[in-house]
Short mmCIF file of C-alpha atoms in Angstrom, two decimals:
data_model
loop_
_atom_site.label_atom_id
_atom_site.label_comp_id
_atom_site.label_asym_id
_atom_site.label_seq_id
_atom_site.Cartn_x
_atom_site.Cartn_y
_atom_site.Cartn_z
CA MET A 1 137.36 86.22 179.26
CA SER A 2 138.87 88.51 176.64
CA PRO A 3 137.41 88.84 173.14
CA HIS A 4 140.51 87.04 171.92
CA ASP A 5 139.81 84.04 174.11
CA LEU A 6 136.19 84.13 173.06
CA LEU A 7 136.51 84.50 169.31
CA ILE A 8 140.05 83.69 168.16
CA ALA A 9 141.69 81.29 170.58
CA PRO A 10 139.32 78.37 169.86
CA PHE A 11 140.63 78.25 166.32
CA SER A 12 144.15 77.42 167.46
CA TYR A 13 142.83 73.86 167.41
CA GLU A 14 143.03 72.12 164.07
CA PHE A 15 139.61 70.46 164.43
CA MET A 16 138.01 73.83 165.13
CA ARG A 17 139.49 75.33 161.99
CA ARG A 18 138.29 72.37 159.98
CA GLY A 19 134.85 72.47 161.51
CA LEU A 20 134.52 76.19 160.85
CA LEU A 21 135.73 75.90 157.27
CA SER A 22 133.43 72.96 156.53
CA ALA A 23 130.39 74.71 158.03
CA MET A 24 131.11 77.95 156.18
CA LEU A 25 131.68 76.22 152.85
CA LEU A 26 128.38 74.43 153.16
CA GLY A 27 126.76 77.60 154.43
CA VAL A 28 127.42 79.17 151.03
CA SER A 29 125.80 76.39 149.01
CA GLY A 30 123.18 75.64 151.65
CA GLY A 31 122.17 79.28 151.79
CA LEU A 32 121.62 79.24 148.01
CA LEU A 33 119.73 75.94 147.90
CA GLY A 34 117.62 76.91 150.89
CA CYS A 35 116.20 79.90 149.02
CA VAL A 36 114.85 77.67 146.27
CA LEU A 37 113.57 75.13 148.81
CA VAL A 38 111.69 77.87 150.66
CA LEU A 39 110.30 79.59 147.57
CA ARG A 40 109.20 76.34 145.91
CA ARG A 41 107.62 75.14 149.18
CA LEU A 42 109.91 72.12 149.27
CA ALA A 43 111.09 72.74 152.84
CA LEU A 44 109.44 69.66 154.30
CA MET A 45 110.48 67.55 151.34
CA GLY A 46 114.07 68.55 152.00
CA ASP A 47 113.65 67.40 155.56
CA ALA A 48 112.34 64.02 154.43
CA LEU A 49 115.11 63.75 151.87
CA SER A 50 117.78 64.28 154.51
CA HIS A 51 116.43 61.45 156.68
CA SER A 52 116.36 59.09 153.73
CA LEU A 53 120.15 59.29 153.31
CA LEU A 54 120.82 57.21 156.42
CA PRO A 55 120.55 53.68 154.99
CA GLY A 56 122.85 54.54 152.11
CA ILE A 57 125.47 55.91 154.45
CA ALA A 58 125.15 53.02 156.89
CA ALA A 59 125.34 50.43 154.12
CA ALA A 60 128.41 52.11 152.66
CA TRP A 61 130.00 52.06 156.11
CA LEU A 62 129.25 48.35 156.53
CA LEU A 63 130.69 47.50 153.13
CA PHE A 64 133.57 49.91 152.68
CA GLY A 65 134.43 51.27 156.11
CA THR A 66 135.10 54.93 156.72
CA SER A 67 135.92 55.93 153.15
CA THR A 68 134.49 59.40 152.59
CA VAL A 69 133.76 58.74 148.94
CA ALA A 70 131.84 55.54 149.72
CA LEU A 71 129.73 57.30 152.37
CA PHE A 72 129.07 60.08 149.94
CA LEU A 73 127.97 57.76 147.14
CA GLY A 74 125.87 55.66 149.52
CA GLY A 75 124.00 58.70 150.74
CA LEU A 76 123.59 60.02 147.22
CA ILE A 77 122.10 56.77 145.95
CA ALA A 78 119.68 56.50 148.87
CA GLY A 79 118.57 60.11 148.45
CA LEU A 80 118.05 59.86 144.71
CA LEU A 81 116.18 56.55 145.11
CA THR A 82 113.78 58.25 147.49
CA ALA A 83 113.28 61.25 145.21
CA LEU A 84 112.84 59.17 142.06
CA GLY A 85 110.81 56.49 143.81
CA SER A 86 108.28 58.96 145.15
CA ALA A 87 108.05 60.74 141.80
CA LEU A 88 107.29 57.39 140.14
CA LEU A 89 104.83 56.30 142.83
CA SER A 90 102.88 59.53 142.57
CA ARG A 91 102.69 59.19 138.80
CA LEU A 92 101.84 55.48 138.61
CA THR A 93 99.47 55.15 141.55
CA ARG A 94 96.78 57.35 143.06
CA ILE A 95 99.13 58.34 145.90
CA LYS A 96 99.98 62.05 145.91
CA GLU A 97 103.60 63.14 145.93
CA ASP A 98 103.72 64.22 149.60
CA ALA A 99 102.32 60.93 150.85
CA ALA A 100 104.65 58.97 148.57
CA PHE A 101 107.62 60.92 149.85
CA GLY A 102 106.52 60.64 153.46
CA SER A 103 106.08 56.88 153.24
CA LEU A 104 109.29 56.18 151.37
CA PHE A 105 111.53 58.33 153.51
CA ILE A 106 110.31 56.83 156.78
CA VAL A 107 110.92 53.32 155.44
CA PHE A 108 114.39 54.36 154.35
CA PHE A 109 115.07 55.99 157.69
CA GLY A 110 113.90 52.88 159.53
CA ALA A 111 116.18 50.73 157.39
CA GLY A 112 119.01 53.13 158.16
CA VAL A 113 118.50 52.91 161.91
CA ALA A 114 118.31 49.11 161.65
CA LEU A 115 121.54 49.01 159.67
CA THR A 116 123.41 51.29 162.06
CA SER A 117 122.51 48.98 164.92
CA LYS A 118 124.48 46.34 163.06
CA LEU A 119 127.57 48.54 162.76
CA PRO A 120 130.72 48.09 164.86
CA THR A 121 129.94 49.35 168.36
CA ARG A 122 132.44 52.18 168.32
CA LEU A 123 130.30 54.03 165.89
CA ASN A 124 127.64 56.30 167.25
CA LEU A 125 124.26 56.72 165.57
CA ALA A 126 124.07 60.15 167.15
CA ASP A 127 127.11 61.30 165.16
CA PHE A 128 125.34 60.39 161.93
CA LEU A 129 122.16 62.12 162.96
CA PHE A 130 123.46 65.22 164.68
CA GLY A 131 127.02 65.66 163.50
CA ASN A 132 130.38 65.75 165.22
CA VAL A 133 132.75 68.54 164.39
CA LEU A 134 135.65 66.51 165.80
CA GLY A 135 135.32 64.05 162.96
CA VAL A 136 135.84 66.39 160.00
CA SER A 137 138.71 64.88 158.03
CA ALA A 138 140.77 66.48 155.27
CA ALA A 139 138.82 64.40 152.74
CA ASP A 140 135.56 65.72 154.17
CA LEU A 141 136.84 69.25 153.71
CA TRP A 142 137.77 68.66 150.09
CA LEU A 143 134.36 67.17 149.51
CA ALA A 144 132.66 70.16 151.09
CA ALA A 145 134.78 72.53 149.01
CA ALA A 146 133.95 70.70 145.78
CA VAL A 147 130.23 70.51 146.49
CA SER A 148 130.01 74.10 147.65
CA GLY A 149 132.03 75.45 144.74
CA GLY A 150 130.06 73.38 142.26
CA THR A 151 126.74 74.54 143.67
CA ALA A 152 127.76 78.20 143.64
CA ALA A 153 129.07 77.90 140.08
CA LEU A 154 125.84 76.28 138.86
CA PHE A 155 123.79 79.00 140.52
CA ALA A 156 125.92 81.66 138.84
CA VAL A 157 125.66 80.10 135.37
CA PHE A 158 122.01 79.05 135.49
CA TYR A 159 120.79 81.93 137.63
CA ARG A 160 118.08 82.96 135.17
CA SER A 161 116.80 79.41 134.61
CA ILE A 162 116.69 78.84 138.35
CA LEU A 163 114.81 82.09 138.92
CA LEU A 164 112.28 81.30 136.16
CA GLU A 165 111.79 77.70 137.28
CA THR A 166 111.29 78.83 140.87
CA PHE A 167 109.03 81.78 140.15
CA ASP A 168 106.97 80.65 137.18
CA PRO A 169 107.70 77.10 135.93
CA VAL A 170 104.88 77.28 133.39
CA PHE A 171 106.36 80.35 131.73
CA HIS A 172 109.77 78.71 131.89
CA ARG A 173 108.54 75.69 129.96
CA ALA A 174 106.46 77.78 127.58
CA THR A 175 109.56 79.74 126.57
CA GLY A 176 111.57 76.63 125.86
CA GLY A 177 113.20 76.16 129.27
CA ARG A 178 114.21 72.68 130.41
CA GLY A 179 112.11 72.73 133.57
CA GLY A 180 112.40 69.03 134.38
CA LEU A 181 116.15 69.14 134.03
CA VAL A 182 116.48 72.15 136.34
CA HIS A 183 114.26 70.43 138.90
CA MET A 184 116.18 67.14 138.83
CA GLY A 185 119.49 68.99 138.96
CA PHE A 186 118.23 70.88 141.94
CA LEU A 187 117.22 67.71 143.81
CA THR A 188 120.61 66.16 143.06
CA LEU A 189 122.41 69.24 144.36
CA THR A 190 120.33 69.14 147.53
CA VAL A 191 121.26 65.52 148.17
CA LEU A 192 124.95 66.23 147.45
CA ASN A 193 124.98 69.10 149.90
CA LEU A 194 123.14 67.16 152.57
CA VAL A 195 125.67 64.35 152.35
CA ALA A 196 128.58 66.77 152.40
CA ALA A 197 127.14 68.49 155.47
CA MET A 198 126.64 65.21 157.32
CA GLN A 199 129.94 65.19 159.20
CA THR A 200 129.58 68.64 160.72
CA MET A 201 125.83 69.00 160.96
CA GLY A 202 124.47 65.46 160.96
CA ILE A 203 121.81 64.41 158.46
CA VAL A 204 118.89 65.48 160.66
CA LEU A 205 120.25 68.94 161.40
CA ALA A 206 121.95 69.66 158.06
CA LEU A 207 118.76 71.02 156.60
CA GLY A 208 118.78 73.72 159.25
CA LEU A 209 121.89 75.21 157.65
CA PHE A 210 119.95 75.35 154.37
CA LEU A 211 116.51 76.43 155.48
CA LEU A 212 116.99 78.81 158.38
CA PRO A 213 119.18 81.41 156.60
CA ALA A 214 116.85 81.27 153.60
CA VAL A 215 113.61 81.81 155.54
CA SER A 216 115.27 84.59 157.50
CA ALA A 217 116.43 86.27 154.28
CA TYR A 218 112.95 85.77 152.80
CA LEU A 219 111.60 87.99 155.58
CA TRP A 220 113.88 90.88 154.63
CA CYS A 221 114.25 90.90 150.85
CA ASP A 222 112.14 91.98 147.89
CA ARG A 223 114.56 90.79 145.23
CA PHE A 224 115.62 87.23 144.43
CA ALA A 225 119.30 88.11 144.06
CA SER A 226 119.44 89.97 147.37
CA MET A 227 117.64 87.11 149.10
CA LEU A 228 120.32 84.70 147.81
CA LEU A 229 123.15 86.95 149.02
CA LEU A 230 121.63 87.69 152.42
CA SER A 231 120.90 84.00 152.90
CA ILE A 232 124.57 83.15 152.27
CA GLY A 233 125.65 85.92 154.65
CA LEU A 234 123.36 84.70 157.43
CA ALA A 235 124.49 81.10 156.91
CA LEU A 236 128.13 82.18 157.29
CA LEU A 237 127.36 84.24 160.38
CA GLY A 238 125.31 81.47 161.96
CA SER A 239 127.89 78.77 161.32
CA ALA A 240 130.79 80.85 162.69
CA PHE A 241 128.94 81.69 165.90
CA GLY A 242 127.52 78.20 166.10
CA ILE A 243 130.98 76.61 165.99
CA LEU A 244 132.16 79.01 168.70
CA LEU A 245 129.12 78.26 170.83
CA SER A 246 129.72 74.55 170.49
CA PHE A 247 133.32 75.04 171.65
CA HIS A 248 132.58 77.21 174.66
CA ALA A 249 129.45 75.46 175.83
CA GLY A 250 130.55 71.97 174.88
CA LEU A 251 127.52 71.41 172.66
CA ALA A 252 127.14 69.28 169.54
CA SER A 253 128.27 71.41 166.59
CA GLY A 254 125.22 70.82 164.41
CA ALA A 255 122.86 71.69 167.22
CA SER A 256 124.65 74.89 168.18
CA ILE A 257 124.80 76.09 164.55
CA VAL A 258 121.08 75.43 164.21
CA LEU A 259 120.46 77.29 167.48
CA CYS A 260 122.40 80.36 166.29
CA LEU A 261 120.57 80.33 162.96
CA GLY A 262 117.33 79.79 164.84
CA LEU A 263 117.96 82.97 166.82
CA ILE A 264 118.48 84.91 163.59
CA PHE A 265 115.28 83.40 162.23
CA LEU A 266 113.31 84.27 165.35
CA VAL A 267 114.48 87.88 165.31
CA SER A 268 113.65 88.15 161.59
CA ALA A 269 110.21 86.62 161.97
CA LEU A 270 109.34 88.95 164.83
CA PHE A 271 110.98 92.20 163.85
CA SER A 272 111.34 92.34 160.07
CA PRO A 273 110.09 95.86 159.29
CA ARG A 274 107.89 94.80 156.36
CA TYR A 275 107.00 91.17 156.88
CA GLY A 276 107.53 90.55 160.60
CA ALA A 277 104.92 89.36 163.09
CA VAL A 278 105.23 92.42 165.32
CA ARG A 279 104.42 94.73 162.46
CA SER A 280 101.33 92.86 161.35
CA LEU A 281 100.09 92.60 164.95
CA TRP A 282 100.77 96.31 165.42
CA ARG A 283 98.89 97.24 162.27
CA GLY A 284 96.07 94.88 163.15
CA GLY A 285 95.81 96.51 166.58
CA VAL A 286 95.70 100.03 165.17
CA ARG A 287 93.02 99.11 162.69
CA MET B 1 108.92 85.20 104.14
CA ASN B 2 107.39 86.63 107.28
CA PRO B 3 103.76 87.31 106.34
CA LEU B 4 103.45 89.73 109.24
CA LYS B 5 106.18 92.16 108.25
CA ASN B 6 104.01 94.53 106.24
CA LEU B 7 100.85 94.08 108.20
CA THR B 8 101.70 94.89 111.78
CA ARG B 9 99.53 97.99 112.01
CA VAL B 10 96.62 96.69 109.98
CA GLY B 11 93.47 95.09 111.34
CA PRO B 12 92.41 91.49 110.82
CA SER B 13 93.27 90.35 107.33
CA ASP B 14 92.96 87.31 105.14
CA GLN B 15 96.53 86.41 105.99
CA ASN B 16 96.53 83.51 108.40
CA ILE B 17 99.18 83.59 111.03
CA LEU B 18 98.32 80.32 112.68
CA LEU B 19 97.13 77.13 111.05
CA LEU B 20 96.03 73.90 112.66
CA ARG B 21 95.49 70.91 110.43
CA ALA B 22 93.78 67.85 111.92
CA ALA B 23 95.62 68.53 115.17
CA THR B 24 95.04 65.74 117.69
CA VAL B 25 96.45 65.27 121.18
CA ARG B 26 95.98 62.14 123.23
CA TYR B 27 97.21 61.48 126.77
CA GLY B 28 97.18 57.71 126.90
CA ARG B 29 93.55 56.71 126.25
CA LEU B 30 92.24 60.20 126.89
CA THR B 31 91.72 62.44 123.89
CA ALA B 32 92.34 66.05 124.85
CA LEU B 33 92.10 67.56 121.40
CA ARG B 34 90.43 65.80 118.48
CA ASP B 35 91.08 66.55 114.84
CA ILE B 36 91.15 70.35 115.02
CA THR B 37 91.42 72.17 111.71
CA LEU B 38 91.26 75.94 111.85
CA SER B 39 93.13 79.10 110.95
CA ILE B 40 93.67 82.26 112.94
CA PRO B 41 93.88 85.47 110.89
CA CYS B 42 96.79 87.77 111.48
CA GLY B 43 95.95 90.64 113.83
CA SER B 44 92.78 89.09 115.18
CA SER B 45 91.82 88.64 118.80
CA THR B 46 90.43 85.21 119.38
CA ALA B 47 88.87 83.62 122.44
CA VAL B 48 89.27 79.87 122.82
CA LEU B 49 86.13 78.68 124.58
CA GLY B 50 84.74 75.49 126.02
CA ARG B 51 83.90 73.83 129.29
CA ASN B 52 86.59 72.50 131.68
CA GLY B 53 88.61 69.79 129.97
CA ALA B 54 87.45 70.80 126.50
CA GLY B 55 91.07 71.26 125.43
CA LYS B 56 91.57 75.02 125.76
CA SER B 57 94.86 74.77 127.62
CA THR B 58 96.01 71.83 125.51
CA LEU B 59 95.43 73.89 122.38
CA LEU B 60 97.54 76.76 123.76
CA ARG B 61 100.30 74.39 124.82
CA ALA B 62 100.30 72.72 121.43
CA VAL B 63 100.63 76.10 119.73
CA LEU B 64 103.54 76.87 122.05
CA GLY B 65 105.21 73.70 120.81
CA TRP B 66 105.32 72.38 124.34
CA GLN B 67 102.59 69.74 123.92
CA PRO B 68 103.55 67.41 121.06
CA LEU B 69 100.71 66.49 118.72
CA THR B 70 99.69 62.86 118.38
CA SER B 71 98.85 63.57 114.76
CA GLY B 72 98.18 66.53 112.49
CA GLU B 73 100.25 69.67 112.32
CA ILE B 74 100.46 73.27 113.48
CA ARG B 75 102.13 76.03 111.46
CA ILE B 76 102.98 79.48 112.68
CA GLY B 77 103.56 81.61 109.62
CA ASP B 78 105.62 79.09 107.68
CA ALA B 79 107.27 77.47 110.64
CA HIS B 80 106.81 74.65 113.10
CA PRO B 81 105.89 76.02 116.58
CA GLN B 82 109.26 75.12 118.07
CA HIS B 83 111.03 77.20 115.44
CA ALA B 84 108.61 80.07 115.81
CA ARG B 85 109.11 80.41 119.55
CA PRO B 86 110.56 83.95 119.39
CA ARG B 87 107.29 85.09 117.81
CA LEU B 88 105.20 83.72 120.67
CA ALA B 89 104.60 85.53 123.94
CA TYR B 90 102.88 83.72 126.76
CA VAL B 91 100.94 84.81 129.85
CA PRO B 92 100.22 81.95 132.29
CA GLN B 93 97.24 81.75 134.63
CA ARG B 94 97.61 84.03 137.60
CA HIS B 95 96.69 81.50 140.28
CA ALA B 96 100.00 79.72 139.65
CA ILE B 97 101.94 82.81 140.75
CA ASP B 98 103.30 83.15 144.28
CA TRP B 99 102.63 86.84 144.90
CA ASP B 100 104.93 86.85 147.95
CA PHE B 101 107.93 85.95 145.80
CA PRO B 102 110.84 88.34 146.38
CA ILE B 103 110.65 90.02 143.00
CA THR B 104 109.79 93.48 141.74
CA VAL B 105 107.63 94.46 138.79
CA ARG B 106 110.75 95.27 136.79
CA GLY B 107 112.17 91.87 137.74
CA VAL B 108 109.08 90.17 136.30
CA VAL B 109 109.18 92.15 133.07
CA GLU B 110 112.91 91.47 132.65
CA GLN B 111 112.09 87.75 132.59
CA GLY B 112 110.55 88.38 129.19
CA ARG B 113 114.08 88.95 127.86
CA TYR B 114 115.56 85.79 129.43
CA PRO B 115 114.59 83.34 126.66
CA SER B 116 116.49 85.35 124.07
CA LEU B 117 119.66 85.71 126.17
CA GLY B 118 122.51 83.24 125.86
CA LEU B 119 123.81 81.37 128.89
CA PHE B 120 126.69 83.76 129.59
CA GLN B 121 125.08 86.82 128.06
CA ARG B 122 124.02 89.71 130.26
CA MET B 123 121.04 91.98 129.64
CA GLY B 124 122.22 94.59 127.17
CA ARG B 125 121.08 98.12 126.56
CA ALA B 126 118.54 97.00 123.95
CA ASP B 127 117.08 94.56 126.46
CA HIS B 128 116.72 97.25 129.11
CA GLU B 129 115.09 99.56 126.59
CA GLN B 130 112.62 96.88 125.62
CA VAL B 131 111.76 96.33 129.30
CA ALA B 132 111.35 100.07 129.86
CA GLY B 133 109.17 100.30 126.75
CA ALA B 134 106.90 97.49 127.94
CA LEU B 135 106.56 99.06 131.40
CA GLU B 136 105.79 102.40 129.77
CA GLU B 137 103.19 101.02 127.37
CA LEU B 138 101.23 99.37 130.16
CA GLY B 139 101.55 102.40 132.41
CA ILE B 140 103.41 100.72 135.25
CA SER B 141 106.79 102.47 134.96
CA ASP B 142 106.33 104.20 138.29
CA LEU B 143 105.51 100.88 139.98
CA ALA B 144 108.62 99.18 138.59
CA SER B 145 110.47 98.81 141.89
CA ARG B 146 107.47 97.57 143.87
CA GLN B 147 107.24 94.00 145.09
CA ILE B 148 104.42 92.34 143.11
CA ARG B 149 102.14 91.81 146.12
CA MET B 150 101.99 95.60 146.51
CA LEU B 151 99.92 96.01 143.33
CA SER B 152 96.21 95.89 142.60
CA GLY B 153 94.89 92.90 140.66
CA GLY B 154 94.76 94.89 137.44
CA GLN B 155 98.30 96.18 137.91
CA GLN B 156 99.53 92.64 138.57
CA GLN B 157 97.94 91.49 135.34
CA ARG B 158 99.54 94.42 133.51
CA ALA B 159 102.97 93.43 134.87
CA PHE B 160 102.59 89.99 133.29
CA LEU B 161 101.27 91.46 130.04
CA ALA B 162 104.34 93.73 130.05
CA ARG B 163 106.55 90.67 130.43
CA ALA B 164 104.85 89.20 127.36
CA LEU B 165 105.45 92.46 125.48
CA ALA B 166 109.11 92.42 126.51
CA GLN B 167 109.44 88.98 124.93
CA GLY B 168 109.20 90.81 121.62
CA GLY B 169 106.83 88.34 119.94
CA ASP B 170 103.87 89.22 117.76
CA ILE B 171 101.49 86.44 118.79
CA PHE B 172 100.16 86.57 122.33
CA LEU B 173 98.89 83.44 124.03
CA LEU B 174 96.93 84.13 127.21
CA ASP B 175 95.81 81.29 129.49
CA GLU B 176 92.60 82.32 131.28
CA PRO B 177 93.63 85.98 131.64
CA PHE B 178 90.32 86.92 133.27
CA ALA B 179 90.33 84.22 135.93
CA GLY B 180 90.58 85.57 139.46
CA LEU B 181 90.34 89.26 138.51
CA ASP B 182 87.96 91.64 140.24
CA LEU B 183 85.46 93.66 138.21
CA PHE B 184 87.66 96.73 137.93
CA ALA B 185 90.69 94.71 136.84
CA MET B 186 88.56 92.95 134.23
CA GLU B 187 87.56 96.28 132.70
CA GLU B 188 91.21 97.31 132.65
CA LEU B 189 92.19 94.13 130.85
CA GLU B 190 89.29 94.45 128.42
CA HIS B 191 90.50 97.93 127.54
CA ILE B 192 94.08 96.73 126.99
CA LEU B 193 93.00 93.83 124.80
CA ARG B 194 90.84 96.13 122.68
CA ASN B 195 93.85 98.40 122.26
CA TRP B 196 96.12 95.55 121.27
CA GLU B 197 93.61 94.48 118.67
CA ALA B 198 93.47 97.99 117.25
CA GLN B 199 97.26 97.90 116.99
CA GLY B 200 97.10 94.68 115.00
CA ARG B 201 98.51 92.34 117.62
CA THR B 202 97.37 88.75 117.33
CA VAL B 203 95.88 87.48 120.58
CA LEU B 204 94.74 83.96 121.34
CA ALA B 205 93.24 83.57 124.81
CA ALA B 206 91.66 80.69 126.66
CA VAL B 207 88.47 82.11 128.17
CA HIS B 208 86.07 80.30 130.43
CA ASP B 209 83.15 82.70 130.40
CA PRO B 210 81.21 83.24 127.11
CA ALA B 211 79.92 86.63 128.28
CA ILE B 212 83.45 87.97 128.71
CA ALA B 213 84.50 86.50 125.38
CA ARG B 214 81.62 88.29 123.66
CA ARG B 215 82.71 91.62 125.17
CA CYS B 216 86.45 91.44 124.61
CA PHE B 217 87.15 89.37 121.50
CA THR B 218 86.10 89.56 117.87
CA ARG B 219 86.64 85.93 117.01
CA GLY B 220 85.98 82.71 118.84
CA VAL B 221 87.00 79.07 118.74
CA LEU B 222 84.59 76.80 120.55
CA LEU B 223 85.98 73.45 121.63
CA ASP B 224 84.56 70.26 123.01
CA THR B 225 87.79 68.29 122.51
CA GLY B 226 86.69 68.48 118.88
CA LEU B 227 85.98 71.78 117.14
CA VAL B 228 82.37 72.90 117.64
CA ALA B 229 82.65 76.20 115.79
CA ASP B 230 85.06 78.95 114.83
CA GLY B 231 84.63 82.38 113.29
CA PRO B 232 83.17 85.73 114.41
CA ILE B 233 82.42 85.57 118.11
CA ALA B 234 78.67 86.24 117.77
CA ASP B 235 78.22 83.33 115.36
CA VAL B 236 80.38 81.01 117.38
CA LEU B 237 78.43 81.72 120.56
CA SER B 238 75.02 81.01 119.06
CA PRO B 239 72.63 79.31 121.48
CA ALA B 240 72.82 76.08 119.51
CA ASN B 241 76.62 75.98 119.63
CA ILE B 242 76.76 76.84 123.32
CA ASP B 243 74.25 74.13 124.01
CA ARG B 244 76.39 71.63 122.13
CA ALA B 245 79.67 72.64 123.73
CA TYR B 246 78.57 73.12 127.32
CA ARG B 247 75.64 70.75 127.71
CA ARG B 248 77.80 67.72 128.33
CA GLU B 249 78.71 68.96 131.76
CA HIS B 250 75.21 67.96 132.81
CA CYS B 251 74.92 64.64 131.02
CA ALA B 252 78.31 63.03 130.77
CA HIS B 253 77.08 59.68 129.47
CA ASP B 254 76.20 60.38 125.87
CA GLU B 255 79.83 60.89 124.86
CA ARG B 256 79.82 58.28 122.13
CA ALA B 257 76.49 59.31 120.71
CA ARG B 258 77.77 62.64 119.47
CA PRO B 259 79.63 63.29 116.24
CA ALA B 260 83.31 64.07 116.63
CA GLY B 261 84.84 67.35 115.48
CA ALA B 262 81.60 68.62 113.97
CA GLN B 263 81.82 71.91 112.07
CA LYS B 264 79.46 74.81 112.51
#
């Protein structure tokens, strides 16, 4: 098989081009968001948040059919309800935020699975959960472009607020920063991106496109700006190779993107010259 | 109108830079700060003391204009705290910092300039000079490109003090600056604070340990939600005052029996 067959030929198919474009667009915004998720230790919360989108999407499907906008809004509402609901629960009861989030999201997810079992039989729950690159429509692409562009623009404009809020929220507030606003905006962006990534990645695997490039970049960088850029770069690399892998091996697109990113992550975690496992084992052994 | 203009290099004076008048903060039914009236002289270094929950942090936050008062008022110079924000520099507690964060010492100090930059404004030459000056003054210029984990405890503390310097304010609010420092780093910080005082900088620091406060500060404010005492540190930390402010930790039930906001 020639390099052309391997790397270029697959993109003679329209659905492959769409899938690639969608994954790369969301790789840009996901790579950015992932950095904040990782640095603020919200990785698991992001995971819970992604599961909680399901009932919103399923309900929108039941009510409005396949309209991209309806699915998007349904997912957004479900995600924000979970985020707000758990914030309220943790403030008004003795439940801590993680338990509140954990309980709410699993209820939402259960409701989502129940709802999808009521959907017309042609529809596959697996496509919701794990993504199907074949299904990326032109509307989905526009949505991905809007969400990705919006996220990147917000990061560019509010870069300093985001850095302060991520690194030292107390200092941010003490110097007049709108910490709560930045945080809520960040949660909203995360939900938007998760919903936009649903078609290609599936709601369960979408977070992989956010987290894996960011953790990998975290292992290499000593500056916030370079971590953001490397994270975007790795997300683009992983999604391109992931889409190709899914084509050649006949795998689900979301899964193969996550696998490619996972390989990058594994290599980083083991062999990063400053923060890798091999280095700390080596130094431990010498000492 | 700025009372500090002509006094920056002079020691403590009669000029008061910070005034609290009957300042009270309640969170729901809980009173965090009760009827505090006191004044902080310009150029003094003051330790805010008291047991856990006595209102030290609340007092600092109120001065920052971040914690709204339930009643009473705070004036900084002639202004309300929210309008005096450029004069205030803040150093948070160090345990809240993630030392593995991908940021260098210079990156931390540059954050001191962020509040005074507009949304689309980049750091200008004056900003970079101010950052370089702050790094220089605290002797960490040659560590500027290090990731913050790669510093000793004292150097880490100096990086955050440099960020406060880079803010360009003249009133420094320090939240438990000695917490979590090793002995050597404490001596370093003590030395820096003594220097700042000699230069006429106004410092207000929440301090947990009376012994440290006695060593490093000239004035004290002793809180027990109400004001127990304020003035020269040796007077404030008299055995009787300490007994009154710290005793309650051991008998929490006589809360109502004690007078509120008693003066020294």
